[in-house]
XYZ file of C-alpha atoms in Angstrom:
122
model
C 22.637 -332.618 -60.716
C 22.937 -329.019 -59.542
C 20.449 -326.493 -60.905
C 21.014 -322.724 -60.830
C 18.260 -320.139 -61.153
C 18.923 -316.404 -61.427
C 16.446 -313.687 -60.530
C 16.332 -309.965 -59.810
C 17.117 -308.511 -63.202
C 15.128 -305.720 -64.770
C 15.154 -302.156 -66.032
C 16.782 -299.481 -63.894
C 17.874 -295.883 -64.459
C 21.554 -294.910 -64.442
C 22.740 -294.514 -60.879
C 20.168 -296.965 -59.608
C 20.576 -300.316 -57.903
C 19.563 -303.925 -58.390
C 20.206 -307.097 -56.448
C 20.569 -310.341 -58.346
C 20.054 -313.712 -56.720
C 21.155 -317.165 -57.788
C 19.550 -320.068 -56.000
C 21.156 -323.487 -56.220
C 19.315 -326.745 -55.805
C 20.217 -330.403 -56.066
C 23.460 -331.973 -54.880
C 25.157 -328.771 -53.752
C 27.309 -330.014 -50.885
C 30.453 -329.922 -53.036
C 29.802 -326.501 -54.621
C 32.480 -324.219 -53.174
C 32.957 -321.659 -55.924
C 30.249 -319.420 -57.340
C 30.241 -316.316 -59.445
C 28.531 -313.916 -61.795
C 29.337 -313.326 -65.437
C 27.701 -311.116 -68.011
C 27.356 -311.077 -71.763
C 26.204 -308.620 -74.414
C 25.069 -310.002 -77.793
C 28.047 -310.260 -80.115
C 30.538 -309.905 -77.252
C 32.445 -312.425 -75.171
C 31.114 -313.359 -71.789
C 33.114 -311.646 -69.051
C 33.700 -312.102 -65.357
C 31.850 -309.822 -62.966
C 32.576 -311.286 -59.534
C 33.303 -314.591 -57.805
C 33.149 -315.884 -54.264
C 34.311 -319.010 -52.450
C 32.386 -320.812 -49.753
C 34.761 -319.179 -47.281
C 33.896 -315.682 -48.478
C 36.962 -314.858 -50.572
C 35.904 -312.540 -53.400
C 37.206 -311.207 -56.680
C 35.837 -308.492 -58.965
C 36.309 -307.172 -62.431
C 37.983 -303.768 -62.399
C 34.943 -302.252 -64.077
C 32.671 -303.043 -61.121
C 34.966 -302.642 -58.112
C 33.487 -300.289 -55.560
C 30.026 -300.538 -57.110
C 29.122 -304.245 -56.966
C 29.251 -306.599 -54.003
C 29.015 -310.376 -54.208
C 27.906 -312.392 -51.211
C 26.499 -315.805 -50.428
C 24.248 -317.438 -47.917
C 25.416 -321.015 -47.617
C 22.457 -321.980 -45.465
C 20.082 -320.791 -48.186
C 22.282 -322.052 -51.037
C 22.131 -318.659 -52.694
C 24.655 -316.195 -54.077
C 23.834 -312.507 -54.475
C 25.138 -309.620 -56.511
C 24.326 -306.182 -55.151
C 24.768 -303.680 -57.965
C 24.917 -299.978 -57.097
C 25.640 -296.873 -59.165
C 24.635 -298.726 -62.293
C 25.810 -297.469 -65.665
C 24.447 -298.081 -69.167
C 27.531 -300.179 -69.909
C 26.407 -302.612 -67.215
C 23.531 -303.632 -69.483
C 23.879 -307.345 -70.229
C 22.535 -310.776 -69.497
C 23.937 -311.861 -66.146
C 24.698 -315.529 -65.581
C 25.328 -317.445 -62.407
C 28.174 -319.974 -62.514
C 29.258 -322.626 -60.022
C 31.704 -325.467 -59.476
C 33.422 -327.299 -56.656
C 36.652 -325.584 -57.748
C 36.809 -321.783 -57.673
C 39.518 -321.814 -60.330
C 37.100 -323.498 -62.718
C 34.621 -320.701 -62.090
C 37.243 -317.999 -62.604
C 38.128 -319.497 -65.972
C 34.474 -320.095 -66.938
C 35.033 -323.840 -67.024
C 32.808 -324.816 -64.146
C 30.123 -327.447 -64.429
C 27.005 -325.390 -63.805
C 25.412 -322.360 -65.453
C 22.098 -320.646 -64.926
C 19.810 -319.463 -67.712
C 20.628 -315.796 -67.196
C 18.716 -312.703 -66.144
C 18.542 -309.485 -68.149
C 19.804 -306.241 -66.641
C 19.073 -303.057 -68.576
C 20.357 -299.678 -67.408
C 18.645 -296.871 -69.286
C 16.739 -293.667 -68.707
């Protein structure tokens, strides 16, 4: 089974930057779609960004121009570079993956990480 592990979260001041990483292990040969989602307690989980194995990306309107998703297929890792962070970016960020990118986009993929906390505050 595929295992996902997020890292890179923490506390940062508004306007600062963080880079999240999601490392995949296990039987990952068929994992073509990966993405990042975030959730605040009491709120629905929402899409942040997704990427296919071929490098096609999508972003939530709220993060376009500030966040960049990328992946290193050789290292089996997906990244989220977050710049110009705002307090409203505060959330738990989850890595999500599936062989089908559409399943990831609709949050119906097979694999989820445990999440990493991002807090943007002065």
